[in-house]
């Protein structure tokens, strides 16, 4: 178990630029989640994958956000035309789903995005 | 709407003492899973303890235990013999299998441990 890996750890970008984050989940985990966390708040759900299929997407997620998980392995989260309000910590988490097992989320260290 | 409420933004405890963090949630489902996560400063979020709603017995993990009151929709975390390393943000969360795979998180409680 090498843990969930996220890159980069920090990203500073200018408003209007596009950014892409990467998440490598724990290898045997078939479910992958993206969350956003702002200061003083709990993680806010963005989207979720089961293998390569994106099964859920938050209604709060702007169409500037897109996520992929090709081949059911790593995932990328892209934000187009960034805005200052996009500044946050972006967390990736994974879990191995078993119908009879209460598997928890395993989180990465997050990518902190600052939009100037 | 699925909501989790942590009414204590900040808590403090003396080292070696006991502290209880509160959490309430709102769901009409009878089958769900509850979690407490810990997020130390600038470090990743890790699982502290979990509870299945169908289990009446409260979960325990070493110094950590929960008080699960299903009728009251309450899920508090008790930390016994507090240690300096317990200082962190603590988030309560739950997941309802029948309504999707989202985990819903509260706004967190910041715990300070006083030496």
Coordinates of C-alpha atoms in Angstrom, one line a residue:
Chain A
X1 CA 0.0 0.0 0.0
X2 CA 1.9 3.0 -1.3
X3 CA -0.9 5.4 -0.5
X4 CA -2.7 7.9 -2.7
X5 CA -0.4 10.3 -4.5
X6 CA -1.3 13.7 -5.8
X7 CA 0.7 16.0 -8.0
X8 CA 1.6 18.8 -7.9
X9 CA 1.5 19.6 -4.1
X10 CA 1.1 23.3 -4.9
X11 CA 0.0 25.2 -8.0
X12 CA 0.0 29.0 -8.4
X13 CA -1.7 30.2 -11.6
X14 CA -3.0 33.4 -13.0
X15 CA -6.7 33.9 -13.5
X16 CA -7.9 32.6 -16.8
X17 CA -5.2 29.9 -17.1
X18 CA -6.0 26.2 -17.3
X19 CA -4.6 23.8 -14.7
X20 CA -4.5 20.1 -14.4
X21 CA -4.0 17.9 -11.4
X22 CA -3.1 14.3 -11.2
X23 CA -4.1 11.6 -8.7
X24 CA -2.7 8.1 -8.4
X25 CA -4.9 6.0 -6.2
X26 CA -3.9 2.9 -4.2
X27 CA -3.5 0.3 -6.9
X28 CA -6.3 -2.1 -6.0
X29 CA -8.8 0.6 -5.3
X30 CA -11.6 0.7 -8.0
X31 CA -13.3 3.9 -6.7
X32 CA -11.8 7.3 -6.9
X33 CA -13.1 10.6 -5.6
X34 CA -12.3 14.3 -6.0
X35 CA -13.1 16.7 -3.2
X36 CA -12.4 20.4 -2.8
X37 CA -11.7 21.9 0.6
X38 CA -11.5 25.6 1.5
X39 CA -10.2 27.1 4.7
X40 CA -12.4 26.3 7.7
X41 CA -14.6 24.0 5.7
X42 CA -14.9 20.2 5.3
X43 CA -14.3 18.5 2.0
X44 CA -16.9 19.2 -0.6
X45 CA -17.7 16.4 -3.1
X46 CA -16.8 17.1 -6.7
X47 CA -17.0 13.9 -8.6
X48 CA -16.5 10.1 -8.3
X49 CA -15.3 7.3 -10.5
X50 CA -15.9 3.6 -10.4
X51 CA -13.0 2.2 -12.5
X52 CA -12.9 4.4 -15.6
X53 CA -16.6 5.4 -15.4
X54 CA -17.5 8.8 -14.0
X55 CA -20.7 7.9 -12.1
X56 CA -21.4 11.0 -10.0
X57 CA -20.8 14.7 -10.5
X58 CA -21.7 17.4 -8.1
X59 CA -24.4 19.8 -9.3
X60 CA -22.1 22.6 -7.9
X61 CA -19.4 21.6 -10.3
X62 CA -18.9 24.2 -13.0
X63 CA -18.6 23.2 -16.6
X64 CA -15.1 24.6 -16.4
X65 CA -14.2 21.5 -14.4
X66 CA -13.6 18.1 -16.0
X67 CA -12.2 14.9 -14.7
X68 CA -11.0 11.7 -16.3
X69 CA -9.8 8.4 -15.3
X70 CA -8.5 6.5 -18.3
X71 CA -8.1 2.8 -18.0
X72 CA -9.4 3.0 -14.4
X73 CA -6.0 3.9 -13.0
X74 CA -4.8 7.5 -12.4
X75 CA -7.2 10.4 -12.6
X76 CA -6.8 14.0 -13.8
X77 CA -8.8 17.0 -12.8
X78 CA -8.7 20.0 -15.1
X79 CA -9.9 23.5 -14.4
X80 CA -10.3 25.7 -17.4
X81 CA -10.3 29.5 -17.3
X82 CA -9.5 29.6 -13.6
X83 CA -11.1 32.1 -11.3
X84 CA -10.0 33.4 -7.9
X85 CA -12.9 31.5 -6.3
X86 CA -11.2 28.2 -7.5
X87 CA -8.4 28.7 -5.0
X88 CA -8.7 25.8 -2.6
X89 CA -7.2 22.4 -1.7
X90 CA -8.1 19.7 -4.1
X91 CA -8.2 16.3 -2.5
X92 CA -8.2 12.9 -4.1
X93 CA -9.3 9.8 -2.3
X94 CA -9.8 6.2 -3.2
X95 CA -11.4 3.1 -1.8
X96 CA -11.9 -0.5 -2.6
X97 CA -15.6 -1.2 -2.7
X98 CA -16.9 -4.5 -1.4
X99 CA -20.6 -4.8 -1.1
X100 CA -20.4 -6.2 2.4
X101 CA -17.5 -4.1 3.7
X102 CA -17.5 -0.6 5.0
X103 CA -14.4 0.5 3.2
X104 CA -13.3 4.0 4.1
X105 CA -11.7 6.7 1.9
X106 CA -7.9 6.9 1.7
X107 CA -6.8 10.5 1.0
X108 CA -3.8 11.9 -0.7
X109 CA -2.0 15.0 0.5
X110 CA -3.9 17.2 -1.8
X111 CA -3.0 19.9 -4.4
X112 CA -3.2 23.4 -3.1
X113 CA -4.3 25.8 -5.9
X114 CA -3.8 29.5 -5.7
X115 CA -5.3 31.7 -8.4
X116 CA -3.9 35.2 -8.5
Chain B
X1 CA -30.4 17.1 1.7
X2 CA -27.7 15.2 3.3
X3 CA -26.0 17.2 6.1
X4 CA -23.5 16.8 8.8
X5 CA -23.3 19.3 11.6
X6 CA -20.3 19.8 13.9
X7 CA -21.3 22.4 16.3
X8 CA -17.9 22.9 17.9
X9 CA -15.5 24.8 15.6
X10 CA -12.8 24.6 18.2
X11 CA -12.1 22.5 21.3
X12 CA -9.2 22.2 23.7
X13 CA -8.1 19.5 26.1
X14 CA -5.3 19.1 28.6
X15 CA -2.9 16.4 27.8
X16 CA -3.9 13.1 29.3
X17 CA -7.5 14.2 29.8
X18 CA -10.6 13.2 27.9
X19 CA -12.5 15.2 25.3
X20 CA -15.7 14.6 23.3
X21 CA -16.4 16.0 19.9
X22 CA -20.0 16.2 18.7
X23 CA -21.5 15.4 15.4
X24 CA -25.1 15.2 14.2
X25 CA -26.3 14.2 10.7
X26 CA -29.5 14.2 8.8
X27 CA -30.6 11.3 6.7
X28 CA -33.9 9.4 6.3
X29 CA -32.1 6.2 5.4
X30 CA -31.7 3.4 7.9
X31 CA -28.6 1.9 6.4
X32 CA -25.5 4.1 6.4
X33 CA -21.9 4.3 7.5
X34 CA -20.3 6.8 9.8
X35 CA -16.7 7.9 10.1
X36 CA -14.4 10.2 11.9
X37 CA -11.4 11.5 10.1
X38 CA -8.4 13.4 11.5
X39 CA -6.4 16.0 9.5
X40 CA -3.2 17.2 11.2
X41 CA -1.8 20.6 10.0
X42 CA -0.5 20.4 6.5
X43 CA -0.9 16.6 6.5
X44 CA -3.2 14.2 4.8
X45 CA -6.6 13.2 6.2
X46 CA -6.6 9.8 7.9
X47 CA -9.4 7.6 9.2
X48 CA -9.8 7.5 13.0
X49 CA -12.8 5.3 13.5
X50 CA -15.9 4.0 11.7
X51 CA -19.3 2.7 12.6
X52 CA -22.0 0.8 10.7
X53 CA -25.5 2.1 11.5
X54 CA -26.9 -1.4 11.9
X55 CA -24.5 -2.1 14.7
X56 CA -25.7 -1.2 18.2
X57 CA -22.3 -1.6 19.8
X58 CA -20.2 1.5 19.8
X59 CA -16.9 1.2 17.9
X60 CA -13.6 1.6 19.7
X61 CA -10.1 2.0 18.4
X62 CA -7.6 2.1 21.3
X63 CA -8.0 5.6 22.9
X64 CA -10.8 6.6 20.4
X65 CA -14.4 5.6 20.9
X66 CA -17.8 6.7 19.6
X67 CA -21.2 7.3 21.2
X68 CA -23.6 6.4 18.4
X69 CA -27.2 7.4 19.1
X70 CA -29.2 6.4 16.0
X71 CA -32.5 7.8 17.0
X72 CA -31.0 11.1 17.8
X73 CA -28.7 10.9 14.7
X74 CA -25.8 11.7 16.8
X75 CA -22.2 10.3 16.4
X76 CA -19.8 11.8 18.9
X77 CA -16.1 11.0 19.2
X78 CA -14.4 10.5 22.6
X79 CA -10.6 10.8 22.8
X80 CA -9.2 9.4 26.1
X81 CA -5.8 10.1 27.5
X82 CA -5.3 12.9 25.0
X83 CA -1.8 13.2 23.5
X84 CA -0.1 16.1 21.8
X85 CA -0.2 14.2 18.5
X86 CA -4.0 14.3 18.7
X87 CA -4.0 18.0 17.8
X88 CA -5.7 18.3 14.4
X89 CA -8.9 19.0 12.6
X90 CA -11.5 16.3 13.1
X91 CA -14.2 15.7 10.5
X92 CA -17.3 13.7 10.9
X93 CA -18.6 12.0 7.8
X94 CA -21.2 9.5 6.6
X95 CA -22.1 7.6 3.5
X96 CA -25.5 6.3 2.5
X97 CA -25.1 3.3 0.1
X98 CA -28.7 3.5 -1.3
X99 CA -28.3 7.1 -2.4
X100 CA -24.9 7.0 -4.1
X101 CA -21.3 6.7 -3.1
X102 CA -20.7 10.2 -1.8
X103 CA -19.2 10.8 1.6
X104 CA -20.7 13.8 3.3
X105 CA -18.4 15.8 5.6
X106 CA -19.0 18.2 8.4
X107 CA -17.2 21.5 8.8
X108 CA -14.7 20.1 11.3
X109 CA -13.6 20.7 14.8
X110 CA -10.2 22.0 15.5
X111 CA -8.7 20.3 18.6
X112 CA -5.9 21.8 20.6
X113 CA -4.0 19.7 23.1
X114 CA -2.5 21.7 26.0
X115 CA 0.7 20.3 27.5

